[in-house]
mmCIF file of C-alpha atoms in Angstrom:
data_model
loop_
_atom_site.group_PDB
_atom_site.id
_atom_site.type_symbol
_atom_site.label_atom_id
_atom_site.label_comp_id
_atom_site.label_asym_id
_atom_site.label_seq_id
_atom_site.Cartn_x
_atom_site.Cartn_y
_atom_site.Cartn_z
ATOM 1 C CA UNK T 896 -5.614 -13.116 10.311
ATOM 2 C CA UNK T 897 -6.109 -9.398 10.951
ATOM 3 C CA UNK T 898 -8.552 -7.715 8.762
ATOM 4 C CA UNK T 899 -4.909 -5.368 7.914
ATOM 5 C CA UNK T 900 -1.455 -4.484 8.703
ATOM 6 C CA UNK T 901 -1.144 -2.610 12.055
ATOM 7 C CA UNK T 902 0.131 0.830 12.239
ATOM 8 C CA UNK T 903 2.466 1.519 15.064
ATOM 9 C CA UNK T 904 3.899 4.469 16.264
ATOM 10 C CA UNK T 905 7.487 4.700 18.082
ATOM 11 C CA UNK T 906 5.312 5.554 21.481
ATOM 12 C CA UNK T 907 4.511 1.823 21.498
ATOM 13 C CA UNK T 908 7.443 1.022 22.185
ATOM 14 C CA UNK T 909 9.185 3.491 24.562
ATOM 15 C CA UNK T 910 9.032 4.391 28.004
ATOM 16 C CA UNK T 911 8.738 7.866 27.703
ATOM 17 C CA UNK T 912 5.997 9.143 25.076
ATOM 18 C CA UNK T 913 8.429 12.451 24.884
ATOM 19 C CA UNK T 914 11.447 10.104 23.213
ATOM 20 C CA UNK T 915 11.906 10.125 19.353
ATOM 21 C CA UNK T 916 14.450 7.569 19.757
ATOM 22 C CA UNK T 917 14.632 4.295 20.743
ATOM 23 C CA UNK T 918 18.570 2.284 21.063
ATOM 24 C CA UNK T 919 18.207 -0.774 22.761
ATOM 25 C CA UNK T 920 19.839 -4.632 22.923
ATOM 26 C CA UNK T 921 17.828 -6.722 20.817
ATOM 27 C CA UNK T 922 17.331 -9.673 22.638
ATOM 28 C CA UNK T 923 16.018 -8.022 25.443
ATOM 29 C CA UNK T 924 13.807 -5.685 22.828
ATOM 30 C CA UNK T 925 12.176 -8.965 21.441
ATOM 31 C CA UNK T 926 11.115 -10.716 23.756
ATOM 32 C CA UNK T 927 8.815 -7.527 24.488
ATOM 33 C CA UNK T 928 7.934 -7.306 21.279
ATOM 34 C CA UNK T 929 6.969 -11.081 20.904
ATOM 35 C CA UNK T 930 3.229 -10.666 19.477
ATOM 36 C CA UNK T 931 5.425 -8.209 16.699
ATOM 37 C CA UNK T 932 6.867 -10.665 14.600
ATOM 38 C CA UNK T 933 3.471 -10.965 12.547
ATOM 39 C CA UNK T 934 3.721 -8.456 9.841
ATOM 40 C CA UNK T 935 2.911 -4.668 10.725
ATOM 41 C CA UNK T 936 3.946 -1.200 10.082
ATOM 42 C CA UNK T 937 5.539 1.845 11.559
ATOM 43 C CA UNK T 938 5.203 5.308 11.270
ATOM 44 C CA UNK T 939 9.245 5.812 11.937
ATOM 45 C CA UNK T 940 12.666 4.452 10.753
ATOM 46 C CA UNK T 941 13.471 1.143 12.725
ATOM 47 C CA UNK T 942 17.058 -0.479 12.005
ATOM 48 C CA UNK T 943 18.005 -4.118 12.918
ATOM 49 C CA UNK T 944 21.523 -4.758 13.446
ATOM 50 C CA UNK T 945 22.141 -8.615 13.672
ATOM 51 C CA UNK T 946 25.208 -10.338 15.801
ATOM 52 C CA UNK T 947 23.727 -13.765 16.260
ATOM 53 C CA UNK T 948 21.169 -15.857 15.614
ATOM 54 C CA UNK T 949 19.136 -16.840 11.915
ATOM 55 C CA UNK T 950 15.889 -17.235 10.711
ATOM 56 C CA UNK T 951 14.056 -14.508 8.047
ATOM 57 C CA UNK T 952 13.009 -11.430 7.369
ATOM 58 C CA UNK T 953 10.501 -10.151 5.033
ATOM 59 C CA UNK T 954 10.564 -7.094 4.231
ATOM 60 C CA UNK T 955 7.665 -5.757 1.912
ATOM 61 C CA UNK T 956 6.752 -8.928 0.782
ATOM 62 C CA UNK T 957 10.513 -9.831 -0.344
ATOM 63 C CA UNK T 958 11.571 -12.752 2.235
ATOM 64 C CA UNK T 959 15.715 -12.488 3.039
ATOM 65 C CA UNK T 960 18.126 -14.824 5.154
ATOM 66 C CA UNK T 961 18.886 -13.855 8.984
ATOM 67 C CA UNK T 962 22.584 -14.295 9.253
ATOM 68 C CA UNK T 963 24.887 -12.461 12.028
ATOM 69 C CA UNK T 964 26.259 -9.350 10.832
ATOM 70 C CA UNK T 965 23.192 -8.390 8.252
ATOM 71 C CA UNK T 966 21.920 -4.715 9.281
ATOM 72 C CA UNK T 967 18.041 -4.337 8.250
ATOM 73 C CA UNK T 968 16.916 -0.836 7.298
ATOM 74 C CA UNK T 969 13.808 0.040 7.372
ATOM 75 C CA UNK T 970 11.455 3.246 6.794
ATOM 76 C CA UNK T 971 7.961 4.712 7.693
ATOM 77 C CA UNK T 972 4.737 2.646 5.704
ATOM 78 C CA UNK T 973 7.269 -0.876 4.862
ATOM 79 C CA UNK T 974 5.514 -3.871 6.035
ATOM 80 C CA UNK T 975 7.965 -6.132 7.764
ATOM 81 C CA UNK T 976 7.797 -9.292 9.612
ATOM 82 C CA UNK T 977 9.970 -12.044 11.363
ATOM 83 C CA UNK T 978 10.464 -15.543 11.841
ATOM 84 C CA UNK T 979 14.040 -16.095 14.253
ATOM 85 C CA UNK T 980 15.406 -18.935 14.800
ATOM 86 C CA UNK T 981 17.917 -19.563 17.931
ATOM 87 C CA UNK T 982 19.670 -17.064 19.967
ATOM 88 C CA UNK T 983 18.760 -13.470 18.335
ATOM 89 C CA UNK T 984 20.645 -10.624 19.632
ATOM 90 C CA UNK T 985 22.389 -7.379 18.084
ATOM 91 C CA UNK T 986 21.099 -3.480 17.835
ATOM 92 C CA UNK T 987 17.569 -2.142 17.292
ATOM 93 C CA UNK T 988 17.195 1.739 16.066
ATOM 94 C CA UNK T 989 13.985 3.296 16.340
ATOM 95 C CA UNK T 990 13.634 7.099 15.296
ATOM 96 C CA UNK T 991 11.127 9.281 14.023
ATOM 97 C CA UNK T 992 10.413 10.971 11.187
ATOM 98 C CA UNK T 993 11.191 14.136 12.591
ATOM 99 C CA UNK T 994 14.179 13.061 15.131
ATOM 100 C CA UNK T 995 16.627 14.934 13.167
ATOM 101 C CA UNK T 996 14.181 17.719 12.154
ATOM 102 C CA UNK T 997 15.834 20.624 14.414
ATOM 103 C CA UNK T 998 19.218 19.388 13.625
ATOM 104 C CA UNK T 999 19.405 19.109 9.978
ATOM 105 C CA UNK T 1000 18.074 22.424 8.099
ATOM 106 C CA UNK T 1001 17.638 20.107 4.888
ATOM 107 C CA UNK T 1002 14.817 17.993 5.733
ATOM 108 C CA UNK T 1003 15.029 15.752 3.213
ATOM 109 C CA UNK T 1004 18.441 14.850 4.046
ATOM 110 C CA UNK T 1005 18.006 11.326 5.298
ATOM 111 C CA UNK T 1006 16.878 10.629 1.663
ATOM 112 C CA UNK T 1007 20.693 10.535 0.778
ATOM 113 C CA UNK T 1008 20.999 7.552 1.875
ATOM 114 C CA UNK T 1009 19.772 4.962 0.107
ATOM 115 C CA UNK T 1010 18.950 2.240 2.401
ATOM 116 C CA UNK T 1011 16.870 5.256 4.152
ATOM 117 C CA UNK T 1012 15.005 5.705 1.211
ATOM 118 C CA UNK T 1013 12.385 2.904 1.659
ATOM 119 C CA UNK T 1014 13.435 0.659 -1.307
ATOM 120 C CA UNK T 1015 13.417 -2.784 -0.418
ATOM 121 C CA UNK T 1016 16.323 -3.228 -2.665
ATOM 122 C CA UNK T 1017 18.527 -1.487 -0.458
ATOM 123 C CA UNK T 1018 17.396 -2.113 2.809
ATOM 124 C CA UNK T 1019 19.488 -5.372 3.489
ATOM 125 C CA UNK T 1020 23.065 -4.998 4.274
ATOM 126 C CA UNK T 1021 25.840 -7.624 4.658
ATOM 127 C CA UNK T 1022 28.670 -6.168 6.454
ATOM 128 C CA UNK T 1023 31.991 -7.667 5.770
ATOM 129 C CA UNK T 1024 34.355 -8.920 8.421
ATOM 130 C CA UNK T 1025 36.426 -5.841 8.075
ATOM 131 C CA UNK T 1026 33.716 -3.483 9.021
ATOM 132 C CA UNK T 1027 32.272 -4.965 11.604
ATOM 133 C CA UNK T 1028 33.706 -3.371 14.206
ATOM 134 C CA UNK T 1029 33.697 -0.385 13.516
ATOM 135 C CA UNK T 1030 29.785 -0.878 12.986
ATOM 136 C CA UNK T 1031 29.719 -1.966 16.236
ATOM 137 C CA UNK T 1032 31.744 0.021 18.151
ATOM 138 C CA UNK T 1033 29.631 3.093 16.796
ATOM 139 C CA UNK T 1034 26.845 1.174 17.685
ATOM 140 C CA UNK T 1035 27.688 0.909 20.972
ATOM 141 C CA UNK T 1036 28.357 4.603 21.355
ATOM 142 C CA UNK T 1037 24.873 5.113 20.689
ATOM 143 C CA UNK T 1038 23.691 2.695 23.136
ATOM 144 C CA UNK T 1039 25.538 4.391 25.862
ATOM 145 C CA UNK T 1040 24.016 7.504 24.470
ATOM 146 C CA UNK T 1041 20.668 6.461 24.431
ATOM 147 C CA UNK T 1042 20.850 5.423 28.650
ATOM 148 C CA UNK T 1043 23.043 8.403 29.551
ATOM 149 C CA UNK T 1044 20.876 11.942 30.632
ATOM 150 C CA UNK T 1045 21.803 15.375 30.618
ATOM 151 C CA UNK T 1046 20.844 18.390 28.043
ATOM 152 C CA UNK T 1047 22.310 17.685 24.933
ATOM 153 C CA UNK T 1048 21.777 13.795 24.968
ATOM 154 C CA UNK T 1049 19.535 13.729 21.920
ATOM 155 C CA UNK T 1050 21.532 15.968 20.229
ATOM 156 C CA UNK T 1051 24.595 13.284 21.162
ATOM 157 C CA UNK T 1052 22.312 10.761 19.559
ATOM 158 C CA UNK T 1053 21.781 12.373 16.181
ATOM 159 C CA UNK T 1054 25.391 13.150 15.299
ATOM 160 C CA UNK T 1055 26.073 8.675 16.504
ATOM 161 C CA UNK T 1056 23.419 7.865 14.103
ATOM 162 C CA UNK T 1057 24.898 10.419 11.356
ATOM 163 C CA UNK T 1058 27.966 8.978 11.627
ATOM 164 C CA UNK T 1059 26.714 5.657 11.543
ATOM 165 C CA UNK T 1060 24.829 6.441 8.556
ATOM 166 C CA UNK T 1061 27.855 7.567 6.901
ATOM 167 C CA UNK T 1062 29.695 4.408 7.534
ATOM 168 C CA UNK T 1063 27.567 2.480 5.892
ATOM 169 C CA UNK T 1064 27.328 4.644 2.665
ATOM 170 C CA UNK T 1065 31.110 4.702 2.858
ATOM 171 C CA UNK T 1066 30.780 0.727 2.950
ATOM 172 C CA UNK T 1067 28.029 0.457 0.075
ATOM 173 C CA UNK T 1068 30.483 3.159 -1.990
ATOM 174 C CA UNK T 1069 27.984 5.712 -1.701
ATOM 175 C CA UNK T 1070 30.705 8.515 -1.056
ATOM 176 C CA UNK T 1071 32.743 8.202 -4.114
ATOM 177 C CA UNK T 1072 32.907 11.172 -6.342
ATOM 178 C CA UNK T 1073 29.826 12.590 -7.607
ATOM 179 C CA UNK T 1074 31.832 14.033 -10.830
ATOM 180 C CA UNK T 1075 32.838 10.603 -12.053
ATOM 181 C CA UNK T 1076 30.053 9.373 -14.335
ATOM 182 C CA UNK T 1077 29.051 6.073 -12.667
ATOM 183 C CA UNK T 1078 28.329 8.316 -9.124
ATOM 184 C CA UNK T 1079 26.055 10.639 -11.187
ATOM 185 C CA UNK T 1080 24.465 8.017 -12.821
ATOM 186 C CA UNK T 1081 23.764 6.456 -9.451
ATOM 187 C CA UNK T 1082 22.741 9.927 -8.144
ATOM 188 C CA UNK T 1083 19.853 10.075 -11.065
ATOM 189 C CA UNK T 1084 18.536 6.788 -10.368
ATOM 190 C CA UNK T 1085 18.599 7.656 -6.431
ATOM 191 C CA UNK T 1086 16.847 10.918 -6.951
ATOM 192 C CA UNK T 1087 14.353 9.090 -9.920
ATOM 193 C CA UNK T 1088 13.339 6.321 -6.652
ATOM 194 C CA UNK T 1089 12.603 9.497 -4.904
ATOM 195 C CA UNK T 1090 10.535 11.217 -7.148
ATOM 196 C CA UNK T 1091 8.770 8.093 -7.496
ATOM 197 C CA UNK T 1092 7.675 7.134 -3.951
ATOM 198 C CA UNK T 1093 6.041 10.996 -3.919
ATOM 199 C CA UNK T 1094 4.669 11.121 -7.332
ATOM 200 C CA UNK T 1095 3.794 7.291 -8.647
ATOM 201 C CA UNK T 1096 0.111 8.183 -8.182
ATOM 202 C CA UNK T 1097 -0.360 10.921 -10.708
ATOM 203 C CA UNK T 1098 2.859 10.412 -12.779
ATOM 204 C CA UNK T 1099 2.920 7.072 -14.548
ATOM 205 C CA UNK T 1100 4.951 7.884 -17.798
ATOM 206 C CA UNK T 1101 9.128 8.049 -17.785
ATOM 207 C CA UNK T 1102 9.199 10.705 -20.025
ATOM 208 C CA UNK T 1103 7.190 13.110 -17.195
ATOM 209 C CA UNK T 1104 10.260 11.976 -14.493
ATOM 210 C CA UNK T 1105 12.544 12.665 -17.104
ATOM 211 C CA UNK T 1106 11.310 16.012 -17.307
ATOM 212 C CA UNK T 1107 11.435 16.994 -12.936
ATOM 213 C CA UNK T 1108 15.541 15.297 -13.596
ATOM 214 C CA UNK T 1109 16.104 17.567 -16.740
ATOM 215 C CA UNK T 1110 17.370 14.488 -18.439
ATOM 216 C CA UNK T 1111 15.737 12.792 -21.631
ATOM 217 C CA UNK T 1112 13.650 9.753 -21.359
ATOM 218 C CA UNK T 1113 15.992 7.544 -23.160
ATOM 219 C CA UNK T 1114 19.037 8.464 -21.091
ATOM 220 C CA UNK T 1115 16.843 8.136 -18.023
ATOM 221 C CA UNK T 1116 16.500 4.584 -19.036
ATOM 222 C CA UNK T 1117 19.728 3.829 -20.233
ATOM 223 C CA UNK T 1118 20.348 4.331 -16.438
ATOM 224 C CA UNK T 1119 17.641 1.928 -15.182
ATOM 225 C CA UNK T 1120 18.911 -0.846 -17.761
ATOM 226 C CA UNK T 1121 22.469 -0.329 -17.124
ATOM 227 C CA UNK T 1122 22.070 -0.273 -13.174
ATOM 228 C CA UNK T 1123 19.248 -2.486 -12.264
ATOM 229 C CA UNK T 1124 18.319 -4.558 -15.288
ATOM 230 C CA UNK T 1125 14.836 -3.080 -15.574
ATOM 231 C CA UNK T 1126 13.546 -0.125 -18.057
ATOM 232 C CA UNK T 1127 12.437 3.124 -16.088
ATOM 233 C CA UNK T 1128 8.903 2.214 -17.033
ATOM 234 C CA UNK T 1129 8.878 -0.994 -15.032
ATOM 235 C CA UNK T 1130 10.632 1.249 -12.245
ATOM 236 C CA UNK T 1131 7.240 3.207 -11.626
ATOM 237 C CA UNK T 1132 4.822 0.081 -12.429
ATOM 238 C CA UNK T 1133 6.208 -1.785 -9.120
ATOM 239 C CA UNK T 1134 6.059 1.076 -7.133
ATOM 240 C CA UNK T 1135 2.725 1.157 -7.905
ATOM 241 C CA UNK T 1136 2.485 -2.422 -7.375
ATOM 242 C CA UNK T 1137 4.173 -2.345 -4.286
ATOM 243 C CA UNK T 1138 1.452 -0.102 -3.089
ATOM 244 C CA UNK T 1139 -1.527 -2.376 -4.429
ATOM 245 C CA UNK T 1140 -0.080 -5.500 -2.432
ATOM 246 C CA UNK T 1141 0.681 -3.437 0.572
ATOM 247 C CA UNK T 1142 -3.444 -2.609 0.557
ATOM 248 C CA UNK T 1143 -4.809 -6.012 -0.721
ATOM 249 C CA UNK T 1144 -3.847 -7.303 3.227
ATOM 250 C CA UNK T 1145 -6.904 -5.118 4.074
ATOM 251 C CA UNK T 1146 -9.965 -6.854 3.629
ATOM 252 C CA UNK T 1147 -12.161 -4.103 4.045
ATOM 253 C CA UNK T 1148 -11.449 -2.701 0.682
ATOM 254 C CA UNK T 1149 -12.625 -4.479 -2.668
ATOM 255 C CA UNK T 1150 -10.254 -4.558 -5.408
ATOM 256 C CA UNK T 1151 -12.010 -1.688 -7.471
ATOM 257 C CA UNK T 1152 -11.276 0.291 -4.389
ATOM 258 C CA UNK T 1153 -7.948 -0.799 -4.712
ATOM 259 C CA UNK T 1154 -7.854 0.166 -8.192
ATOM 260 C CA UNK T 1155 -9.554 3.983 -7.628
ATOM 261 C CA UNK T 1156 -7.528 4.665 -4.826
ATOM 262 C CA UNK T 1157 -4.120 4.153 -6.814
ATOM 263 C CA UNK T 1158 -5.464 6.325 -9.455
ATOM 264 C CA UNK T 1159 -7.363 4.002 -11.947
ATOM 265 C CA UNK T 1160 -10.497 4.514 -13.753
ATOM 266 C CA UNK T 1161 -10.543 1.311 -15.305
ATOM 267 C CA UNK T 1162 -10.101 -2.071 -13.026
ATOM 268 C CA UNK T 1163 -9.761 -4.484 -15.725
ATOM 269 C CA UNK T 1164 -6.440 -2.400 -16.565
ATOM 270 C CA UNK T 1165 -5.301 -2.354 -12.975
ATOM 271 C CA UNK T 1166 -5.547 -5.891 -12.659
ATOM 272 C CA UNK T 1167 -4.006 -6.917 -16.176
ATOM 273 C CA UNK T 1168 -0.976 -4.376 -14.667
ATOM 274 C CA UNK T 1169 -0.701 -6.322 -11.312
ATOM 275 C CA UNK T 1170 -1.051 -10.106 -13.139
ATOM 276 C CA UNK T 1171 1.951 -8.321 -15.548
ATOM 277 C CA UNK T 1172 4.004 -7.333 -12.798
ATOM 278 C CA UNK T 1173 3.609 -10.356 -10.149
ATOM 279 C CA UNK T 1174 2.325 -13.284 -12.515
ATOM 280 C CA UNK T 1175 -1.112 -13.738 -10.382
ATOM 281 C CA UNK T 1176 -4.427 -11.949 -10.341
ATOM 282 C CA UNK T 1177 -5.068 -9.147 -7.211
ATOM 283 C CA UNK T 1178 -7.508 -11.803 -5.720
ATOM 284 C CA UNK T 1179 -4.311 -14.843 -6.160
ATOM 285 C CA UNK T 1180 -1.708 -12.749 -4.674
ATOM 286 C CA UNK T 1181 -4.903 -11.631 -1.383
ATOM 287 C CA UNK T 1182 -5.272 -15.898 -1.382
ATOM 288 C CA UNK T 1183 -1.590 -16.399 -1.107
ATOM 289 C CA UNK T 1184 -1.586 -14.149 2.355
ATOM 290 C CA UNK T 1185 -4.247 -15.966 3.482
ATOM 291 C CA UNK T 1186 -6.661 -12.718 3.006
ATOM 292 C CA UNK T 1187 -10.280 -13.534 2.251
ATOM 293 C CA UNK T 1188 -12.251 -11.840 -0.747
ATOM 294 C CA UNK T 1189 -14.230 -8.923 -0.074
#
């Protein structure tokens, strides 16, 4: 096994190292991509939309069920592999973090979407026969996009993806009104994920996230218990987590590394925090992936 998860960048994968976006069949896309189904990284947002075919998908170390009709959403830094079985074929999206930089004047505006937001949680989507075709007949518009030229075909491209991106908050209820209690509550916890992924390695308590959300600790976890079953607390310890297992792959660095580099001064307490979380030791979980000790 590699010594770590490769990086890639979306030039790996395009013809033209000036493209930010890649739409493309993907049956065709895999078998280019063959030596990619070992698990690796990318530096931009790639989106699997599935029409045939099984197998699974592991997405940050979480393994799910291929089955025709599942949409996989994926951004920057999430390790992801693949093990298909049969005919594969559907929609690939590749984009870059700064596709829709020009276009959108807020550029955190992706982050409204959840399943853009890089929590494995929401990246899986089932879509119901009803929707299906309208997934895919937006889908389609954006491959005949993507192989059309002309001046403003990029631009063409980013308002396709929008409005693909709005479908499928308008299928996972996103758009409901943000006045009625359960949206707000929803909005909190979406904005609380986000303040995590930027901030788990100097803020560790709930009460200092409660404090950036103008909300009190306890009503900050009254939404984490009542919405995901875990306290706001555990929220930030598996981000953390997350982060430890994602550098464990890489053999080069020692678990007190691990430890310093996430912010610890004490490994012993790191470790007891990772066996908490996961059940196993740093060095079980590294065994388990088939990752020597350092």
């Amino acid at each position: 096994m590699k010594n770590e998860f490769p990086v890639y960048d979306i030039c790996k994968f395009s013809y033209s190292q000036e493209d930010d976006i890649i739409v493309k069949p993907l049956a065709p896309y895999l078998k280019s991509m063959r030596k990619l189904h070992f698990p690796h990284r990318h530096d931009f947002y790639h989106m699997i939309f599935f029409t045939q075919g099984g197998g699974s998908h592991t997405i940050d170390f979480e393994k799910f069920e291929v089955n025709p009709f599942h949409g996989y959403f994926m951004s920057p830094g999430q390790v992801h592999g693949w093990e298909f079985e049969g005919e594969v074929d559907g929609y690939v999206i590749n984009f870059s973090k700064t596709f829709f930089k020009s276009f959108l004047l807020d550029n955190q505006y992706l982050e409204n979407f959840t399943f853009l937001n890089g929590q494995v949680q929401h990246s899986v989507i089932n879509l119901e026969e009803q929707a299906r075709s309208s997934a895919t007949e937006v889908l389609n518009k954006a491959l005949t996009a993507a192989e059309s030229t002309g001046k403003f075909r990029l631009d063409k491209l980013r308002i396709i993806l929008l409005e693909f991106f709005f479908l499928i908050a308008e299928i996972k209820g996103e758009l409901g009104d943000t006045k009625n209690s359960e949206s707000h509550n929803k909005t909190v916890l979406r904005n609380f994920e986000m303040l995590i992924d930027k901030n788990y390695l100097q803020l560790k308590l709930p009460k200092e996230y409660a404090a950036l959300l103008c909300i009190t600790p306890s009503y900050l976890n009254a939404i984490c218990k009542t919405l995901l079953g875990i306290s706001a607390g555990n929220m930030i310890r598996n981000r953390v987590v997350l982060e430890a297992k994602r550098m464990l792959i890489n053999m080069k660095l020692t678990v007190t590394e691990i430890a310093y580099q996430l912010n610890f001064s004490d490994n012993s307490y790191f470790c007891k925090l990772f066996k908490n979380q996961t059940g196993v030791s740093p060095e079980t979980f590294r065994k388990t992936l088939g990752v020597k000790s350092v």
